[in-house]
Amino acid sequence: MIKELVSLLVVSMLSEGRLICHHDSYVMRQGFCYRYVDSSATYSQATERCVRDGYGTGMLYINSVDENSYIWTDMFSGHNKDEFWLGLDDQANEGDFRWSFNKSKPSYTNFTSSNGDVNNDNYDCVKFTDNGWQVAEDFCENLYMPFVCKAPVCESSDGVICDDVRVRESGGGGLSTGAIVAIVIVLLILVCIIVVVVVLGLLWKFKNDTFRHYVCPCVGRDSKQALMSLQQENQRLRQELNQSKISTSNRFTPGHFGWFSSSPYHSQQVPSPPQVESQYQGCLMGWGECCLH
């Protein structure tokens, strides 16, 4: 039974990895890492320096009495300092204190009874003192104090380098590096597909426009000229045939041939050649084959 439990524990540790702080200068406690920075900075400078550490780091935010006691015992008393910055301020809205880390309202506070006027427009940033939390009685950028940075623990497969950050509080943290890379790759693929579709569409349009503006006019012009020539020739032949028909009908009876001589007019009836009449009739009716020979 014990052997099975040990095996299960080992498998669990290997599958989940080892939880560590992302930097050696941080101390891990109950899922978070803390770093005391023993150099004076303004409130905004302290915030920026903590954020630069990466891995979801922000200036100190406290969520419970137990965490406040730990900060008092290990961070405050251990460094013999009278005060240091706490990442809490009401710079956005007077009297509405928010954590600079994720802009959330504190679920736990430890303001001293002698805190003074927390609604003073000039006093916006909170400091951690031996008497509790106090609003600094000066502009945030006029005071220089030490500060504490806080970060979530990270998972490491080798116990040295973080594989990912596991944020334990709502509203904090962000996407992992792997997720960001995957999103970027998908976006690049989509952009490439869109570019290819647009290029193909432009090529297709250019092809059709070129055919329409350069090829079709040439073919159409030649065809139109040939058609007009045929129509004119057909009209000319019709006019000639009509004139011949009229002249013939005035002089002769259809199907009869006659001639003049010194003797009186003689006529002789001969069979009408149907092929001649059908040819004339075809031309007059608009049949074009005989007219084109």
CSV table of C-alpha atoms in Angstrom, one decimal:
chain,number,residue,atom,x,y,z
A,1,MET,CA,0.0,0.0,0.0
A,2,ILE,CA,2.8,2.4,0.9
A,3,LYS,CA,4.7,1.5,-2.2
A,4,GLU,CA,1.6,2.3,-4.4
A,5,LEU,CA,1.2,5.7,-2.7
A,6,VAL,CA,4.8,6.5,-3.2
A,7,SER,CA,4.6,5.6,-6.9
A,8,LEU,CA,1.4,7.6,-7.3
A,9,LEU,CA,3.1,10.6,-5.7
A,10,VAL,CA,6.1,10.3,-8.0
A,11,VAL,CA,3.9,10.1,-11.1
A,12,SER,CA,1.9,13.1,-9.9
A,13,MET,CA,5.1,15.1,-9.4
A,14,LEU,CA,6.5,14.2,-12.8
A,15,SER,CA,3.2,14.9,-14.6
A,16,GLU,CA,2.6,18.3,-12.9
A,17,GLY,CA,6.1,19.4,-12.7
A,18,ARG,CA,7.7,21.3,-9.8
A,19,LEU,CA,6.5,24.6,-8.5
A,20,ILE,CA,9.2,27.3,-8.2
A,21,CYS,CA,9.7,31.1,-8.2
A,22,HIS,CA,10.6,32.5,-11.6
A,23,HIS,CA,13.7,34.2,-10.1
A,24,ASP,CA,16.1,33.2,-7.3
A,25,SER,CA,15.7,36.5,-5.5
A,26,TYR,CA,12.0,35.6,-4.7
A,27,VAL,CA,10.9,33.6,-1.7
A,28,MET,CA,8.0,31.2,-2.2
A,29,ARG,CA,5.1,30.9,0.3
A,30,GLN,CA,1.7,29.4,-0.2
A,31,GLY,CA,1.5,29.6,-4.0
A,32,PHE,CA,3.1,33.0,-4.3
A,33,CYS,CA,6.6,34.5,-4.5
A,34,TYR,CA,7.8,37.6,-2.7
A,35,ARG,CA,10.8,39.8,-3.1
A,36,TYR,CA,11.8,42.7,-0.9
A,37,VAL,CA,13.6,45.4,-2.8
A,38,ASP,CA,15.8,47.4,-0.4
A,39,SER,CA,16.2,50.5,-2.6
A,40,SER,CA,14.1,53.7,-2.4
A,41,ALA,CA,11.7,54.5,-5.3
A,42,THR,CA,8.6,56.5,-5.9
A,43,TYR,CA,5.3,54.7,-6.1
A,44,SER,CA,5.3,54.6,-9.9
A,45,GLN,CA,8.9,53.6,-10.1
A,46,ALA,CA,8.3,50.7,-7.7
A,47,THR,CA,5.3,49.6,-9.7
A,48,GLU,CA,7.3,49.6,-13.0
A,49,ARG,CA,10.2,47.7,-11.5
A,50,CYS,CA,8.0,44.9,-10.2
A,51,VAL,CA,6.2,44.6,-13.6
A,52,ARG,CA,9.6,44.4,-15.4
A,53,ASP,CA,10.3,41.2,-13.5
A,54,GLY,CA,7.7,39.5,-15.6
A,55,TYR,CA,5.7,36.4,-15.0
A,56,GLY,CA,2.6,38.3,-13.7
A,57,THR,CA,4.6,40.2,-11.1
A,58,GLY,CA,3.1,43.3,-9.5
A,59,MET,CA,3.7,45.4,-6.4
A,60,LEU,CA,2.6,43.8,-3.1
A,61,TYR,CA,-1.1,43.1,-2.7
A,62,ILE,CA,-2.4,41.4,0.4
A,63,ASN,CA,-5.5,39.2,0.5
A,64,SER,CA,-5.8,37.9,4.1
A,65,VAL,CA,-4.8,38.3,7.7
A,66,ASP,CA,-2.4,35.4,7.4
A,67,GLU,CA,-0.6,36.9,4.5
A,68,ASN,CA,-0.4,40.3,6.2
A,69,SER,CA,1.2,38.6,9.3
A,70,TYR,CA,3.7,37.0,7.0
A,71,ILE,CA,4.7,40.3,5.4
A,72,TRP,CA,4.9,41.9,8.9
A,73,THR,CA,7.1,39.1,10.3
A,74,ASP,CA,9.4,38.2,7.4
A,75,MET,CA,9.4,41.2,5.1
A,76,PHE,CA,9.0,44.2,7.4
A,77,SER,CA,10.6,43.3,10.7
A,78,GLY,CA,13.3,41.3,9.1
A,79,HIS,CA,14.7,44.3,7.3
A,80,ASN,CA,14.5,46.9,10.0
A,81,LYS,CA,12.5,49.4,8.0
A,82,ASP,CA,9.9,51.7,9.2
A,83,GLU,CA,7.7,51.6,6.1
A,84,PHE,CA,7.6,50.5,2.5
A,85,TRP,CA,5.2,50.8,-0.4
A,86,LEU,CA,2.0,48.7,-0.6
A,87,GLY,CA,0.6,48.4,-4.1
A,88,LEU,CA,-2.7,50.1,-3.2
A,89,ASP,CA,-3.9,53.6,-4.3
A,90,ASP,CA,-7.0,55.7,-5.2
A,91,GLN,CA,-5.4,57.7,-7.9
A,92,ALA,CA,-8.2,56.9,-10.4
A,93,ASN,CA,-11.1,57.8,-8.1
A,94,GLU,CA,-10.7,59.5,-4.8
A,95,GLY,CA,-11.6,57.2,-1.9
A,96,ASP,CA,-11.8,54.1,-4.2
A,97,PHE,CA,-8.7,52.2,-3.4
A,98,ARG,CA,-7.6,49.6,-5.9
A,99,TRP,CA,-4.6,47.2,-6.2
A,100,SER,CA,-2.2,48.4,-8.8
A,101,PHE,CA,-1.6,44.8,-9.9
A,102,ASN,CA,-5.0,44.1,-11.4
A,103,LYS,CA,-7.1,47.2,-10.5
A,104,SER,CA,-9.4,45.1,-8.2
A,105,LYS,CA,-10.8,46.2,-4.9
A,106,PRO,CA,-9.1,44.7,-1.8
A,107,SER,CA,-11.0,42.0,-0.1
A,108,TYR,CA,-8.9,42.6,3.0
A,109,THR,CA,-7.6,45.9,4.5
A,110,ASN,CA,-5.6,46.8,7.6
A,111,PHE,CA,-5.8,50.6,7.8
A,112,THR,CA,-4.7,52.1,11.1
A,113,SER,CA,-7.2,54.0,13.2
A,114,SER,CA,-4.9,57.1,12.9
A,115,ASN,CA,-4.9,56.9,9.2
A,116,GLY,CA,-5.9,60.5,8.7
A,117,ASP,CA,-7.9,61.9,5.8
A,118,VAL,CA,-8.0,59.1,3.2
A,119,ASN,CA,-10.1,61.4,0.9
A,120,ASN,CA,-7.4,64.0,0.6
A,121,ASP,CA,-6.8,64.7,-3.1
A,122,ASN,CA,-3.0,64.9,-2.5
A,123,TYR,CA,-2.7,61.6,-0.6
A,124,ASP,CA,-3.4,58.7,-2.9
A,125,CYS,CA,-0.8,55.9,-2.2
A,126,VAL,CA,-0.7,53.4,0.7
A,127,LYS,CA,2.3,52.3,2.7
A,128,PHE,CA,2.9,49.4,5.0
A,129,THR,CA,4.0,50.5,8.5
A,130,ASP,CA,4.5,48.9,11.9
A,131,ASN,CA,1.1,50.2,12.9
A,132,GLY,CA,-0.7,48.9,9.8
A,133,TRP,CA,-1.6,50.4,6.5
A,134,GLN,CA,-1.5,54.1,6.1
A,135,VAL,CA,-2.1,56.5,3.3
A,136,ALA,CA,1.2,58.3,2.6
A,137,GLU,CA,0.8,62.0,3.6
A,138,ASP,CA,2.4,63.4,0.5
A,139,PHE,CA,2.3,63.1,-3.2
A,140,CYS,CA,3.1,59.6,-4.4
A,141,GLU,CA,6.0,60.9,-6.5
A,142,ASN,CA,7.5,62.9,-3.7
A,143,LEU,CA,8.2,60.0,-1.4
A,144,TYR,CA,10.9,57.4,-1.8
A,145,MET,CA,10.6,54.1,0.0
A,146,PRO,CA,11.5,50.4,-0.4
A,147,PHE,CA,8.9,48.1,-1.8
A,148,VAL,CA,7.9,44.4,-2.2
A,149,CYS,CA,7.1,42.6,-5.4
A,150,LYS,CA,4.7,39.7,-5.6
A,151,ALA,CA,4.4,37.0,-8.3
A,152,PRO,CA,2.6,33.7,-8.7
A,153,VAL,CA,4.6,30.5,-8.6
A,154,CYS,CA,5.4,28.8,-11.9
A,155,GLU,CA,5.7,25.2,-13.0
A,156,SER,CA,9.0,23.8,-14.0
A,157,SER,CA,9.8,20.5,-15.5
A,158,ASP,CA,13.5,20.7,-14.6
A,159,GLY,CA,13.2,22.7,-11.3
A,160,VAL,CA,15.2,25.6,-12.7
A,161,ILE,CA,13.3,27.4,-15.5
A,162,CYS,CA,9.6,28.2,-15.5
A,163,ASP,CA,7.5,26.3,-18.0
A,164,ASP,CA,4.4,28.4,-17.4
A,165,VAL,CA,2.8,30.7,-14.9
A,166,ARG,CA,-0.2,29.5,-12.9
A,167,VAL,CA,-2.0,32.5,-11.6
A,168,ARG,CA,-4.0,31.7,-8.4
A,169,GLU,CA,-6.2,34.8,-8.3
A,170,SER,CA,-9.0,36.0,-10.5
A,171,GLY,CA,-8.3,38.9,-12.7
A,172,GLY,CA,-4.5,38.4,-12.8
A,173,GLY,CA,-2.0,36.9,-15.2
A,174,GLY,CA,-2.5,36.2,-18.9
A,175,LEU,CA,-2.0,33.7,-21.6
A,176,SER,CA,1.0,31.4,-21.6
A,177,THR,CA,3.8,31.8,-24.0
A,178,GLY,CA,2.8,28.6,-25.9
A,179,ALA,CA,-0.8,29.9,-26.3
A,180,ILE,CA,0.5,33.2,-27.6
A,181,VAL,CA,2.7,31.6,-30.1
A,182,ALA,CA,-0.1,29.3,-31.3
A,183,ILE,CA,-2.4,32.3,-31.7
A,184,VAL,CA,0.2,34.2,-33.6
A,185,ILE,CA,0.8,31.2,-36.0
A,186,VAL,CA,-3.0,30.9,-36.6
A,187,LEU,CA,-3.3,34.6,-37.3
A,188,LEU,CA,-0.3,34.5,-39.8
A,189,ILE,CA,-1.9,31.5,-41.6
A,190,LEU,CA,-5.2,33.4,-41.9
A,191,VAL,CA,-3.5,36.5,-43.2
A,192,CYS,CA,-1.6,34.4,-45.8
A,193,ILE,CA,-4.9,32.7,-46.9
A,194,ILE,CA,-6.6,36.1,-47.2
A,195,VAL,CA,-3.6,37.5,-49.2
A,196,VAL,CA,-3.7,34.5,-51.6
A,197,VAL,CA,-7.4,34.8,-52.2
A,198,VAL,CA,-7.1,38.6,-52.9
A,199,VAL,CA,-4.2,38.0,-55.3
A,200,LEU,CA,-6.1,35.3,-57.2
A,201,GLY,CA,-9.2,37.5,-57.4
A,202,LEU,CA,-7.2,40.4,-58.8
A,203,LEU,CA,-5.5,38.1,-61.3
A,204,TRP,CA,-8.9,36.8,-62.4
A,205,LYS,CA,-10.3,40.3,-62.7
A,206,PHE,CA,-7.2,41.5,-64.7
A,207,LYS,CA,-7.5,38.5,-67.0
A,208,ASN,CA,-11.2,39.1,-67.7
A,209,ASP,CA,-10.6,42.9,-68.2
A,210,THR,CA,-7.7,42.3,-70.5
A,211,PHE,CA,-9.7,39.8,-72.6
A,212,ARG,CA,-12.6,42.2,-72.7
A,213,HIS,CA,-10.7,45.4,-73.5
A,214,TYR,CA,-8.0,44.1,-75.8
A,215,VAL,CA,-9.0,40.7,-77.3
A,216,CYS,CA,-12.8,41.1,-77.7
A,217,PRO,CA,-12.7,44.5,-79.5
A,218,CYS,CA,-10.3,43.1,-82.1
A,219,VAL,CA,-12.4,40.0,-82.7
A,220,GLY,CA,-15.6,42.0,-82.6
A,221,ARG,CA,-14.3,44.7,-84.9
A,222,ASP,CA,-13.3,42.2,-87.6
A,223,SER,CA,-16.5,40.2,-87.3
A,224,LYS,CA,-18.6,43.4,-87.5
A,225,GLN,CA,-16.8,44.6,-90.6
A,226,ALA,CA,-17.2,41.2,-92.3
A,227,LEU,CA,-20.9,41.2,-91.4
A,228,MET,CA,-21.4,44.7,-92.7
A,229,SER,CA,-19.6,43.8,-96.0
A,230,LEU,CA,-21.8,40.8,-96.4
A,231,GLN,CA,-25.0,42.8,-95.7
A,232,GLN,CA,-24.0,45.5,-98.2
A,233,GLU,CA,-23.2,42.9,-100.8
A,234,ASN,CA,-26.4,41.1,-100.2
A,235,GLN,CA,-28.4,44.4,-100.5
A,236,ARG,CA,-26.6,45.2,-103.7
A,237,LEU,CA,-27.4,41.8,-105.2
A,238,ARG,CA,-31.0,42.1,-104.1
A,239,GLN,CA,-31.4,45.5,-105.8
A,240,GLU,CA,-29.9,44.1,-109.0
A,241,LEU,CA,-32.1,41.1,-109.0
A,242,ASN,CA,-35.2,43.1,-108.3
A,243,GLN,CA,-34.3,45.5,-111.2
A,244,SER,CA,-33.8,42.5,-113.5
A,245,LYS,CA,-37.0,40.9,-112.3
A,246,ILE,CA,-39.0,44.0,-113.0
A,247,SER,CA,-37.4,44.6,-116.4
A,248,THR,CA,-38.1,40.9,-117.4
A,249,SER,CA,-41.7,40.9,-116.2
A,250,ASN,CA,-42.5,44.0,-118.3
A,251,ARG,CA,-41.1,42.6,-121.5
A,252,PHE,CA,-42.1,39.0,-121.4
A,253,THR,CA,-44.7,36.8,-120.0
A,254,PRO,CA,-43.4,34.5,-117.3
A,255,GLY,CA,-42.5,31.2,-118.9
A,256,HIS,CA,-42.5,32.6,-122.5
A,257,PHE,CA,-39.6,33.7,-124.7
A,258,GLY,CA,-40.0,35.9,-127.7
A,259,TRP,CA,-38.0,38.0,-130.2
A,260,PHE,CA,-38.4,40.7,-132.8
A,261,SER,CA,-37.5,40.4,-136.5
A,262,SER,CA,-38.6,42.0,-139.8
A,263,SER,CA,-41.7,39.9,-139.6
A,264,PRO,CA,-44.4,40.4,-137.1
A,265,TYR,CA,-43.7,39.4,-133.4
A,266,HIS,CA,-43.6,35.7,-133.0
A,267,SER,CA,-43.7,34.0,-129.7
A,268,GLN,CA,-43.1,30.5,-128.8
A,269,GLN,CA,-44.1,28.9,-125.5
A,270,VAL,CA,-41.4,26.9,-123.9
A,271,PRO,CA,-41.4,25.2,-120.5
A,272,SER,CA,-40.4,27.5,-117.7
A,273,PRO,CA,-37.1,26.5,-116.2
A,274,PRO,CA,-38.0,26.0,-112.6
A,275,GLN,CA,-34.4,26.3,-111.5
A,276,VAL,CA,-34.1,29.8,-112.8
A,277,GLU,CA,-37.3,31.1,-111.1
A,278,SER,CA,-36.4,29.3,-107.9
A,279,GLN,CA,-33.0,31.0,-107.9
A,280,TYR,CA,-34.5,34.5,-108.4
A,281,GLN,CA,-37.2,33.8,-105.8
A,282,GLY,CA,-34.6,32.6,-103.3
A,283,CYS,CA,-32.6,35.8,-103.7
A,284,LEU,CA,-35.7,38.0,-103.4
A,285,MET,CA,-36.8,36.2,-100.3
A,286,GLY,CA,-33.5,36.8,-98.6
A,287,TRP,CA,-31.8,33.4,-99.1
A,288,GLY,CA,-28.3,34.3,-99.4
A,289,GLU,CA,-26.3,31.4,-101.0
A,290,CYS,CA,-27.0,32.2,-104.6
A,291,CYS,CA,-26.3,35.8,-104.0
A,292,LEU,CA,-22.8,35.2,-102.7
A,293,HIS,CA,-21.6,33.3,-105.8
